[in-house]
Coordinates of C-alpha atoms in Angstrom, one line a residue:
X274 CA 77.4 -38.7 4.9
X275 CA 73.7 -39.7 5.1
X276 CA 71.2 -36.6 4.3
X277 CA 69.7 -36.5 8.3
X278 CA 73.8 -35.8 8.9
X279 CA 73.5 -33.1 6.6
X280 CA 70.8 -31.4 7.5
X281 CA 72.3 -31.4 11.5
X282 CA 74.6 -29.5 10.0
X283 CA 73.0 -27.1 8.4
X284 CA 70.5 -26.2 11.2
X285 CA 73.9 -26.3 13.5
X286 CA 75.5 -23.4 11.0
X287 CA 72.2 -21.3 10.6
X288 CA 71.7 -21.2 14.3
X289 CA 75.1 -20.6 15.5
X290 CA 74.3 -24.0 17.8
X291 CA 76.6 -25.8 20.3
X292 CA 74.1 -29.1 19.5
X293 CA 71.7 -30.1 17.4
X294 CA 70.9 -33.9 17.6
X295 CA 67.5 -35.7 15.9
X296 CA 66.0 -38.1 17.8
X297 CA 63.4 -41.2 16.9
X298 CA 60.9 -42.5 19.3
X299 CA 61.5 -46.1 20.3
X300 CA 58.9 -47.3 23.2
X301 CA 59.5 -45.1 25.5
X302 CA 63.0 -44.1 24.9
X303 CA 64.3 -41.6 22.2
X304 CA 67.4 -42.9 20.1
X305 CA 69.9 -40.1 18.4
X306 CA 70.0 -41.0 14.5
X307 CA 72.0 -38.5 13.9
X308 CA 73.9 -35.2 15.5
X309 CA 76.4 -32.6 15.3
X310 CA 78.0 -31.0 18.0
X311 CA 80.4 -28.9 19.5
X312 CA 80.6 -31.0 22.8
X313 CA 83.4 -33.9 24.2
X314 CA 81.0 -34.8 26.4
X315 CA 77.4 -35.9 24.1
X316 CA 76.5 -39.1 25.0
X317 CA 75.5 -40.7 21.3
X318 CA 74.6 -44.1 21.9
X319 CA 72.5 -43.2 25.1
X320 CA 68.6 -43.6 24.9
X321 CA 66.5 -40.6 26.8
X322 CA 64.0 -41.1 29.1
X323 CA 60.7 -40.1 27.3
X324 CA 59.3 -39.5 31.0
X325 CA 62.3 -37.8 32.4
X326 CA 64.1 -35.4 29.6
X327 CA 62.9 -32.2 27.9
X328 CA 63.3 -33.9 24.5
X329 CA 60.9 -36.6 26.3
X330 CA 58.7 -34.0 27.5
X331 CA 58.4 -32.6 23.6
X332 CA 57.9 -36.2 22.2
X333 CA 55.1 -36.6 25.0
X334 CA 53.2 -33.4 24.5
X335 CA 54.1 -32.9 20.7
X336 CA 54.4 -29.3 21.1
X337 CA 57.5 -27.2 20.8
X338 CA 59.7 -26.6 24.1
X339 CA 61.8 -23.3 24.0
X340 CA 63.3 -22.4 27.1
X341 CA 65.6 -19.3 26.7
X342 CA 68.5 -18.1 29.6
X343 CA 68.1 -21.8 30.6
X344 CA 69.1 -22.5 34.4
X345 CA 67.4 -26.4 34.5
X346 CA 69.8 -28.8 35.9
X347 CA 72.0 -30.2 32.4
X348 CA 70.5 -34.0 33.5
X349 CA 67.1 -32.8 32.0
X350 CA 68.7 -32.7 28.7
X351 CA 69.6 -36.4 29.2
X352 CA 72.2 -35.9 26.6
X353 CA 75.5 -34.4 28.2
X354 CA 77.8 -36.7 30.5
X355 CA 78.3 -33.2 32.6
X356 CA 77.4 -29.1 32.6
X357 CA 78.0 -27.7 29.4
X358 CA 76.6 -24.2 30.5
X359 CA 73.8 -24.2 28.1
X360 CA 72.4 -20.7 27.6
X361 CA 69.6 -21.4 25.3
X362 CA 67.4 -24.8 24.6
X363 CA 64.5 -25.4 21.9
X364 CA 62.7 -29.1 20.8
X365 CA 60.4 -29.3 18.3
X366 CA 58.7 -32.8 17.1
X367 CA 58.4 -34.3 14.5
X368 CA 55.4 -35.8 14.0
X369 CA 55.1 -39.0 16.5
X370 CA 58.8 -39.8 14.5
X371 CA 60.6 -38.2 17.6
X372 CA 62.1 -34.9 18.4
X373 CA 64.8 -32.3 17.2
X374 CA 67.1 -30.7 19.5
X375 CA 69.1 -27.8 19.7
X376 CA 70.6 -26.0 22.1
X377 CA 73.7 -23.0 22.0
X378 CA 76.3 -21.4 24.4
X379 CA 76.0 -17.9 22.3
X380 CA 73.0 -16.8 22.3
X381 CA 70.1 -16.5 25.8
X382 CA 67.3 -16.9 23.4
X383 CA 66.4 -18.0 19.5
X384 CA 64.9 -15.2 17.4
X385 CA 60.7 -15.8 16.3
X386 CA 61.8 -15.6 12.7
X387 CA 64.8 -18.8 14.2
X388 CA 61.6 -20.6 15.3
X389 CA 59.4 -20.5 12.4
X390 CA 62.1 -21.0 9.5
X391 CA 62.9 -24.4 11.9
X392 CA 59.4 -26.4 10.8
X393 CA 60.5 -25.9 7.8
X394 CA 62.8 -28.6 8.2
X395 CA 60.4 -30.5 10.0
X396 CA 58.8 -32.4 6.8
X397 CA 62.4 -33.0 5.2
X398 CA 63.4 -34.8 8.6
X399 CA 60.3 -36.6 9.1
X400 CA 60.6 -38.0 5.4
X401 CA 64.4 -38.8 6.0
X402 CA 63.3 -40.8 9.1
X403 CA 61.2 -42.8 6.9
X404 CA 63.7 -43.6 4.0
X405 CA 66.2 -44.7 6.8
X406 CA 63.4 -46.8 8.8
X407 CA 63.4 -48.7 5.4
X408 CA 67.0 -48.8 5.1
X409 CA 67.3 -49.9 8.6
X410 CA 64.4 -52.9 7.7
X411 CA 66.4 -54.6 5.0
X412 CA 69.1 -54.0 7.1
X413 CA 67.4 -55.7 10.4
X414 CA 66.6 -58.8 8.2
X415 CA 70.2 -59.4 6.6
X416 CA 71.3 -58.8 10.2
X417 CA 68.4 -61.7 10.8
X418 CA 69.2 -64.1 8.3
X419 CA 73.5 -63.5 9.4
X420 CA 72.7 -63.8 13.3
X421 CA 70.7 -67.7 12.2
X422 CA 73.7 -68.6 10.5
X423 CA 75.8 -67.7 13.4
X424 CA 73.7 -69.2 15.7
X425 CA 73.8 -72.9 13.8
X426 CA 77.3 -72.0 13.5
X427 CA 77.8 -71.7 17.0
X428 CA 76.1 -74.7 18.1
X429 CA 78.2 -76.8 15.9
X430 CA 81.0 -75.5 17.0
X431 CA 80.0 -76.1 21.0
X432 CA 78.9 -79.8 20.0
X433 CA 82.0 -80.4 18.4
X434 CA 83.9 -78.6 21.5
X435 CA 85.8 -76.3 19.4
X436 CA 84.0 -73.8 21.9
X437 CA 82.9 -73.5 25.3
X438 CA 78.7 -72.8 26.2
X439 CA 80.0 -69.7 27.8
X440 CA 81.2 -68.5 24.2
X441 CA 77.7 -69.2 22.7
X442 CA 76.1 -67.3 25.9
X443 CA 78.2 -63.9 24.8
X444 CA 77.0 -64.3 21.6
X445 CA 73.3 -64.4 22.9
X446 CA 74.3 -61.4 25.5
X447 CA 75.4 -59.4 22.7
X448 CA 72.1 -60.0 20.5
X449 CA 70.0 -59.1 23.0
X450 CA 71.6 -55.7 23.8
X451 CA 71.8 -56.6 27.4
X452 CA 74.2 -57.0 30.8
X453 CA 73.3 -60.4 32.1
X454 CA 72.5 -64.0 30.2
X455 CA 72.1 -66.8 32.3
X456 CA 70.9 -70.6 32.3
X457 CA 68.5 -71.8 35.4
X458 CA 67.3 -75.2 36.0
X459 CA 65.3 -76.9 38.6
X460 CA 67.1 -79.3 41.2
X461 CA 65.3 -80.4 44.1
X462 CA 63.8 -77.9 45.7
X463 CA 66.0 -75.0 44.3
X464 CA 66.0 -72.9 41.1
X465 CA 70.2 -73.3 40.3
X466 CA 72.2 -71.4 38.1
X467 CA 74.3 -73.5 36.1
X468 CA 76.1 -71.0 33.4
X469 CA 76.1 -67.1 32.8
X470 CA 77.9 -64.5 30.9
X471 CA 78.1 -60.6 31.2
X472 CA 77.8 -58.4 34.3
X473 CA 76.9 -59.9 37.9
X474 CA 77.8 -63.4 37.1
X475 CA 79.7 -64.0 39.3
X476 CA 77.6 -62.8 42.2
X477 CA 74.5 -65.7 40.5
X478 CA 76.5 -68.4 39.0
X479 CA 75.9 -71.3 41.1
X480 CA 73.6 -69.6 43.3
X481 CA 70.2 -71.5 44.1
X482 CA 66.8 -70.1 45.5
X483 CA 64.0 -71.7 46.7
X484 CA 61.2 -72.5 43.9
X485 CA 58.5 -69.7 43.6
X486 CA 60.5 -67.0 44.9
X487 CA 62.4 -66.0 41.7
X488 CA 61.2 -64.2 38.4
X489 CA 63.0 -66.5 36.9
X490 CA 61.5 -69.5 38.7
X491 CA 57.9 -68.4 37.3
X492 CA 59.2 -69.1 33.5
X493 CA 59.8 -72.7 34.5
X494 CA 56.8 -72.8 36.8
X495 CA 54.1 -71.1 33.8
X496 CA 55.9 -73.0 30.9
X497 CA 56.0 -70.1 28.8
X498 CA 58.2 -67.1 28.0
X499 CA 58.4 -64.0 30.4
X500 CA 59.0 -60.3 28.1
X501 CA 58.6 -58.1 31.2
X502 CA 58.9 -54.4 30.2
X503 CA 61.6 -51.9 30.7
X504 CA 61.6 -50.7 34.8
X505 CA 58.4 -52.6 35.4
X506 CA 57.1 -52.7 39.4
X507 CA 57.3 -56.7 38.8
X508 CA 61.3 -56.3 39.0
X509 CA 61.3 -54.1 41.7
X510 CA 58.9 -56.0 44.1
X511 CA 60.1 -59.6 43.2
X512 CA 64.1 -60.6 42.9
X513 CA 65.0 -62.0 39.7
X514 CA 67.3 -65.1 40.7
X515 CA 67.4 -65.3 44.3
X516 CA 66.6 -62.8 47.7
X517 CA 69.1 -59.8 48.1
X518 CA 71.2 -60.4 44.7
X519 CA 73.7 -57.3 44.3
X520 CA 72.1 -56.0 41.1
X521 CA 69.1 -54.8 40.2
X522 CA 67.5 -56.0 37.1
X523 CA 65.5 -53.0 34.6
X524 CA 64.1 -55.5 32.4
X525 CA 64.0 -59.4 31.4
X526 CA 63.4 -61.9 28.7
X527 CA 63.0 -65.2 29.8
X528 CA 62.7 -68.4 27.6
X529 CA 61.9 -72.0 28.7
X530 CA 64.0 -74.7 27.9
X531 CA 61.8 -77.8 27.1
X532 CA 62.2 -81.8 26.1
X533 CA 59.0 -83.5 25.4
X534 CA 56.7 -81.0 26.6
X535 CA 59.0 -81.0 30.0
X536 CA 60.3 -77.8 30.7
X537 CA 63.3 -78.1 32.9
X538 CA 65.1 -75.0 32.6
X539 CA 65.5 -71.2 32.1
X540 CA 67.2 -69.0 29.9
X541 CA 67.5 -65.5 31.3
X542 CA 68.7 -62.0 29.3
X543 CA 68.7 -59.1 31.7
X544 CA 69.9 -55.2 31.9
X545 CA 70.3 -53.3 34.7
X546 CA 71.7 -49.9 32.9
X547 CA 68.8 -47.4 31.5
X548 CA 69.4 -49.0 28.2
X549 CA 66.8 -51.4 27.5
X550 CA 66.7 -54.8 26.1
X551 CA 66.1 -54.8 22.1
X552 CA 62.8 -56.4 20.7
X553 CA 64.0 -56.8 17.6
X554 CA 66.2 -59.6 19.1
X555 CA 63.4 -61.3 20.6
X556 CA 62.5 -63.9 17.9
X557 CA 66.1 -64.3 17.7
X558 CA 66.8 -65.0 21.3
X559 CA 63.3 -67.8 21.4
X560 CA 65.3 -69.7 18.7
X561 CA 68.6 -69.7 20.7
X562 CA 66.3 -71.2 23.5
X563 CA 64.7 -74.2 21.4
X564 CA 68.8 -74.6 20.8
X565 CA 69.6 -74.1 24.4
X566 CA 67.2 -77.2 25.1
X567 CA 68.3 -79.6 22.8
X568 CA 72.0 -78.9 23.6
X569 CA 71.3 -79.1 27.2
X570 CA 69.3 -82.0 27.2
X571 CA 72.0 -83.9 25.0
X572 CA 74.9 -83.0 27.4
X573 CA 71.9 -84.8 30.4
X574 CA 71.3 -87.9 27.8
X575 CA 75.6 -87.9 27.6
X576 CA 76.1 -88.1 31.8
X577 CA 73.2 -90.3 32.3
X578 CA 75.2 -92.9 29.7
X579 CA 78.5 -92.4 31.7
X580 CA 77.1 -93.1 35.0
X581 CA 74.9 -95.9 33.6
X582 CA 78.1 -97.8 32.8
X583 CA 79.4 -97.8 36.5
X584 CA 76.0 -99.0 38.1
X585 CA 74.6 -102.5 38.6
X586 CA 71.4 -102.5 36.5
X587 CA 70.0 -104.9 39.1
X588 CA 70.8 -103.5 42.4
X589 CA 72.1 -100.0 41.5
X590 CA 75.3 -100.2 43.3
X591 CA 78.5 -99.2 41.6
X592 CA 80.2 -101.6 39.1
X593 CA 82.9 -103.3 40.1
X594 CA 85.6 -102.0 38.0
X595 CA 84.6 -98.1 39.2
X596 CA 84.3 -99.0 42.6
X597 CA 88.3 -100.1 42.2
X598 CA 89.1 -96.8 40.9
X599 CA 87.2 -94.8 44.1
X600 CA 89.7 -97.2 46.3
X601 CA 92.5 -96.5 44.1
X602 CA 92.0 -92.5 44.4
X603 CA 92.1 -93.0 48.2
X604 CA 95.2 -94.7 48.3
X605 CA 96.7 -92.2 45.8
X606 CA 95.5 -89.6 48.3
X607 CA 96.6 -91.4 51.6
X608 CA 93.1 -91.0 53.2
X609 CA 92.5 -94.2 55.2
X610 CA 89.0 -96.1 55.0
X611 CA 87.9 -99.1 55.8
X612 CA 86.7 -102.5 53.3
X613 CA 84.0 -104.4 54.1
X614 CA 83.0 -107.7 51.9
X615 CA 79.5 -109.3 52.2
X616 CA 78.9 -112.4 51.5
X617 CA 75.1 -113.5 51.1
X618 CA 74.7 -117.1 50.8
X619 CA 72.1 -119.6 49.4
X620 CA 71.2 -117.6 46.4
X621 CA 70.9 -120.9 44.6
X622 CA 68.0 -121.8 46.7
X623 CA 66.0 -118.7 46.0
X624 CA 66.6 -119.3 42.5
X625 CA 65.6 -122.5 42.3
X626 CA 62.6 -121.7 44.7
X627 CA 61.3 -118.7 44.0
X628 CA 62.6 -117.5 40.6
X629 CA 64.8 -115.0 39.1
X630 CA 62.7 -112.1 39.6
X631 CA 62.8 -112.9 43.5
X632 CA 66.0 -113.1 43.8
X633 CA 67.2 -110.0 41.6
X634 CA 64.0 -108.1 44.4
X635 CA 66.0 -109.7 47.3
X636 CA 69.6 -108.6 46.1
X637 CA 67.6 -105.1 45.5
X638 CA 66.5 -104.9 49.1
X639 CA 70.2 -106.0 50.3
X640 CA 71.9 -103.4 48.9
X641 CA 69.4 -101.0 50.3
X642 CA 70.5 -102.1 53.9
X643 CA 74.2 -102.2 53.2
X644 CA 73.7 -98.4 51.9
X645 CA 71.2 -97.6 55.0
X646 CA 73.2 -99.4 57.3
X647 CA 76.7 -98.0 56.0
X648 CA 76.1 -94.8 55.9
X649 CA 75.8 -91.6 53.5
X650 CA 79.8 -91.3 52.7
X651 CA 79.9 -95.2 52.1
X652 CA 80.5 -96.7 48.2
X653 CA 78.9 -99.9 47.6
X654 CA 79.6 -102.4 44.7
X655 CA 78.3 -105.3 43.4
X656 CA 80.5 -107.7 42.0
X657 CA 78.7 -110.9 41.3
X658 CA 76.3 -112.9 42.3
X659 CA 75.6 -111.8 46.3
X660 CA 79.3 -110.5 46.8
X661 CA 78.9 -106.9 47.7
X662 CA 82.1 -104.2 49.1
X663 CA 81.9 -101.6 51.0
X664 CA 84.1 -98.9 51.2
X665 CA 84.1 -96.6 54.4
X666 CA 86.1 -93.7 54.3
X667 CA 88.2 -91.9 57.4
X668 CA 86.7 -94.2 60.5
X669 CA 88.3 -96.0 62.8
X670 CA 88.5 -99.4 62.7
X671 CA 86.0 -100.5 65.9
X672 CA 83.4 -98.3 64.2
X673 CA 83.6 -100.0 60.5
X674 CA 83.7 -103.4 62.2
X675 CA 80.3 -102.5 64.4
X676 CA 78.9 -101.7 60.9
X677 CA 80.1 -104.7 59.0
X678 CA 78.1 -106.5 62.1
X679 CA 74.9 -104.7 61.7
X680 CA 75.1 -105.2 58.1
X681 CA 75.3 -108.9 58.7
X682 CA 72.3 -108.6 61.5
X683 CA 70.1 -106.4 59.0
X684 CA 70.7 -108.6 56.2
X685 CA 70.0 -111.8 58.5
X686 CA 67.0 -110.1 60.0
X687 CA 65.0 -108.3 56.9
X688 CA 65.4 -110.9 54.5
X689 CA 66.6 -114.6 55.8
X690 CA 64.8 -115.0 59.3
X691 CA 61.3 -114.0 57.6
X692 CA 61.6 -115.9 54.0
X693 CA 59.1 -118.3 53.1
X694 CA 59.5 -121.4 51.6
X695 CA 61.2 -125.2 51.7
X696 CA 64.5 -123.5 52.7
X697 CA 64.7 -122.3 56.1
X698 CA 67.5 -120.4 57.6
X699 CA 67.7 -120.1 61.4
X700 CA 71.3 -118.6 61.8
X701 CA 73.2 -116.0 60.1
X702 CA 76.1 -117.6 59.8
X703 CA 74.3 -119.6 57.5
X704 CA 73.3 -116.7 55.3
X705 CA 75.3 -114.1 55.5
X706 CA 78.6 -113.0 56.5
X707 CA 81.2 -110.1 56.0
X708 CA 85.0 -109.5 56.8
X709 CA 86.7 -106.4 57.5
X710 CA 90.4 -104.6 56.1
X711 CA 92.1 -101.6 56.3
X712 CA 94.2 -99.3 54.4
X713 CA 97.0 -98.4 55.5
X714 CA 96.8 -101.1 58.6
X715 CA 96.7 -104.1 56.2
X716 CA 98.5 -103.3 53.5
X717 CA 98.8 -100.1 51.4
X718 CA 98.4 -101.9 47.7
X719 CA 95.0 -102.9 46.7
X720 CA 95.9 -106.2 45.6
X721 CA 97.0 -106.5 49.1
X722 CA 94.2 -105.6 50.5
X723 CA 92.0 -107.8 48.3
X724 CA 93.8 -110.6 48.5
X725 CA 93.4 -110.4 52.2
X726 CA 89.5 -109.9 52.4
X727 CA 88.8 -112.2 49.6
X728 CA 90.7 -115.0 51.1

C-alpha cells in the first residue's frame, strides 16, 4: 500500500468520513491519486472540472471550502456517479499540488479543533505528491522507451502483414488516451477519410468534406501540427472532419503526414468525453506520424507499380494482357458490351517522315480521341503498333457502332486530313478503320470473339 493510501485512511478513521480522496492538479483538471471510501458509486479514474467542482473551486482559490448541512446538487462534487446524501463536505489544498477532500454521512458539520489538526497533514501529503511525481517520472520514461519499441514493433509487423493498419491505429488510440484516431488525405477537392479506430468511426470513415472547411483540413493546409486545447471555442465553431458529423470533438491532436516536404495527409486523435487527451503522449504520437508517412507513402509507391504494369508507357491505355482480363470478368458476369478494334494505318510513313517522337505524339493524341469519343465507362488498350480495342460495356449495338464511326471520323479528321508532309492522305479508308463485335451476339468465348474482330 503506497503511504498517500495510508494516510486516506487515517484521515477517513479520525473523521468518521464516508470519503476522503487526494487530488493532483493536471491543467485544468484534478486527477484522484489516491482515496478511500465508503461509496459503490466513486468514480476513480474520472478527472474534475477545476472550473465546475468544489474541489476545483478550492484548487482555484487555494483557500479551504467547508460547507456543513450540505444541500448543493451531488454533481458539484464531480466525484459520485449519483446522490449519496452527503451531510457534511470540507477541501483544503495543498499547495498548487491539488486538493484534499472529504466528505461524511454522520456528521452536519466538522469540529474547529477537525479543521486545524487536518493542515497538519497538509505538508506530509504535499511531500508524498512529490516522491510519487518522481516515481511516476522514471515510470513515464520506461513507459516511453516500451511504447518506441512497440511502435517499431508494430510497423514491422503491418509491413510484413502479420497485422492490419487498423491494429496499429488502436495502439495509437490507446496512447493518446482518447475516443477517435483517424487518417485524412487530400483527393481532389475533398479532405477523405481513409482509416479510423475508436468511437464514431463509422459515422467518418470514408466520409469527404470540402477543403478549408475541416479542422482537420487546416493541418494539411498550414503544414504543421494542430495541439488544440481541451473544450476550446475553435471545436465548437468549426467541425472537425466534415459539416454536421454526429459527435462532438473536446479536443484534438493533429499530425501531418509528409514525403519530401509534401504533406499529403492527416493523422487525427480526438476525445469527445470530459477526459482529456494526454500530453505526455504527444512526442509519442509525432513519431507514430513520421511512421504513419513513410508507411503510407510506401503502400502509394506499391499501387503506382501495379497499375504501371497494366498501362502503355506511350499512350497510357491499358496493356493488352489486363485489358483481356476486364473482358474476361464481363463474360464471367454475363454483362454484354460491345468490342471495337482500330486500326490506324501508315505508321510506317510517319516514322520514316517525321521520327519516332512524332509518331509515339500522334499515337498519344489517338488514344485521347478513342477515350473522348468512347466515352467515360469505355476501356481502351493498346496492343501494338496502332492496334487499339475498345471495350463498351451494356449498349446496344447501333449505339457502339455510331461510336466506332466517330472514332474512325475523329481520328481521320484530327490527325490524317491536317498532317504535313510527302505523304498525303485524302480518305479515311486509307488511314483508319475499325470493326465492331458483340458479346453474347457473336459468340460468348473470347477467343471467339477475337478471332472474329481480328480477322
Amino acid at each position: 500500500m503506497k503511504r498517500l493510501d495510508i494516510i486516506c485512511q487515517l484521515i477517513f478513521n479520525i473523521y468518521e468520513a464516508y470519503t476522503v480522496a487526494i487530488y493532483k492538479l493536471e491543467g485544468k483538471f484534478l486527477r484522484c491519486l489516491s482515496f478511500f471510501t465508503m461509496s459503490k458509486t466513486f468514480l476513480r479514474d474520472k478527472y474534475l472540472s477545476v472550473e465546475m467542482t468544489l474541489p476545483g473551486w478550492v484548487m482555484k482559490h487555494r483557500e479551504p471550502l467547508i460547507i456543513p448541512n450540505f444541500d448543493r446538487e451531488i454533481e458539484t462534487l464531480g466525484y459520485y456517479e449519483k446522490n449519496e446524501e452527503i451531510k457534511s463536505f470540507m477541501g483544503f489544498p495543498l499547495g498548487e499540488s491539488g486538493v484534499l477532500c472529504i466528505d461524511s454521512k454522520k456528521k452536519y458539520s466538522f469540529t474547529d479543533k477537525e479543521k486545524r489538526n487536518l493542515s497538519g497533514f497538509v505538508p506530509l501529503i504535499i511531500q508524498e505528491i512529490s516522491v510519487d511525481d518522481y516515481g511516476v517520472e522514471l515510470e513515464e520514461r520506461l513507459t516511453e522507451l516500451n511504447t518506441k519499441r512497440l511502435i517499431f514493433s508494430l510497423f514491422g509487423n503491418l509491413l510484413q502483414k502479420k497485422i492490419k493498419i487498423n491494429d496499429v491505429l488502436e495502439e495509437a488510440l490507446r496512447i493518446s488516451g482518447g475516443d477517435l484516431c483517424f487518417i485524412g488525405m487530400e483527393k481532389g477537392e475533398k479532405l477523405e477519410i481513409k482509416d479510423a479506430a475508436g468511437i464514431g468511426l463509422d459515422q467518418c470513415l470514408k466520409k469527404t468534406c470540402s477543403i478549408g472547411e475541416s479542422i482537420a483540413y487546416s493541418v494539411i493546409e498550414g503544414g504543421a501540427e494542430l495541439l488544440l486545447p481541451f473544450d476550446t471555442g475553435y471545436l465548437r465553431e468549426k467541425p472537425l472532419i466534415y459539416e454536421g458529423e454526429p459527435f462532438k470533438a473536446k479536443q484534438f491532436f493533429g499530425f501531418p503526414l509528409v514525403v519530401d516536404d509534401i504533406v499529403f495527409g492527416v493523422v487525427g486523435f480526438a476525445t469527445r468525453t470530459e477526459k482529456p487527451l494526454l500530453e505526455t503522449s504527444i512526442g509519442t504520437l509525432r513519431d507514430m506520424a513520421v511512421m504513419f508517412s513513410m508507411y503510407y507513402s510506401a503502400v502509394w509507391t506499391k499501387e503506382y507499380l501495379e497499375k504501371l504494369k497494366d498501362i502503355d508507357p506511350v499512350t497510357g491505355a491499358l496493356q493488352f494482357n489486363y485489358f483481356l482480363r476486364i473482358a474476361e470478368e464481363f463474360i464471367k458476369k454475363n454483362i454484354k458490351f460491345g468490342l471495337i478494334k482500330i486500326s490506324l494505318l501508315k505508321l510506317s510513313a510517319f516514322n520514316r517522315e517525321k521520327g519516332v517522337d512524332f509518331t509515339e505524339q500522334m499515337l498519344k493524341k489517338a488514344c485521347y480521341l478513342i477515350r473522348h469519343s468512347s466515352g467515360e465507362t469505355s476501356f481502351v488498350s493498346r496492343k501494338a503498333g496502332g492496334k487499339f480495342y475498345v471495350l463498351i460495356p451494356r449498349r446496344d449495338p447501333p449505339s457502339v457502332k455510331n461510336t466506332a464511326k466517330m472514332i474512325d471520323y475523329t481520328i481521320f479528321k484530327g490527325i490524317y486530313e491536317p498532317y504535313e508532309g510527302k505523304t498525303k492522305f485524302q480518305k479515311k479508308e486509307e488511314s483508319v478503320y475499325s470493326k465492331v463485335v458483340f458479346f453474347p451476339e457473336d459468340g460468348v468465348q473470347l477467343c471467339t470473339l477475337l478471332d472474329k474482330i481480328d480477322g
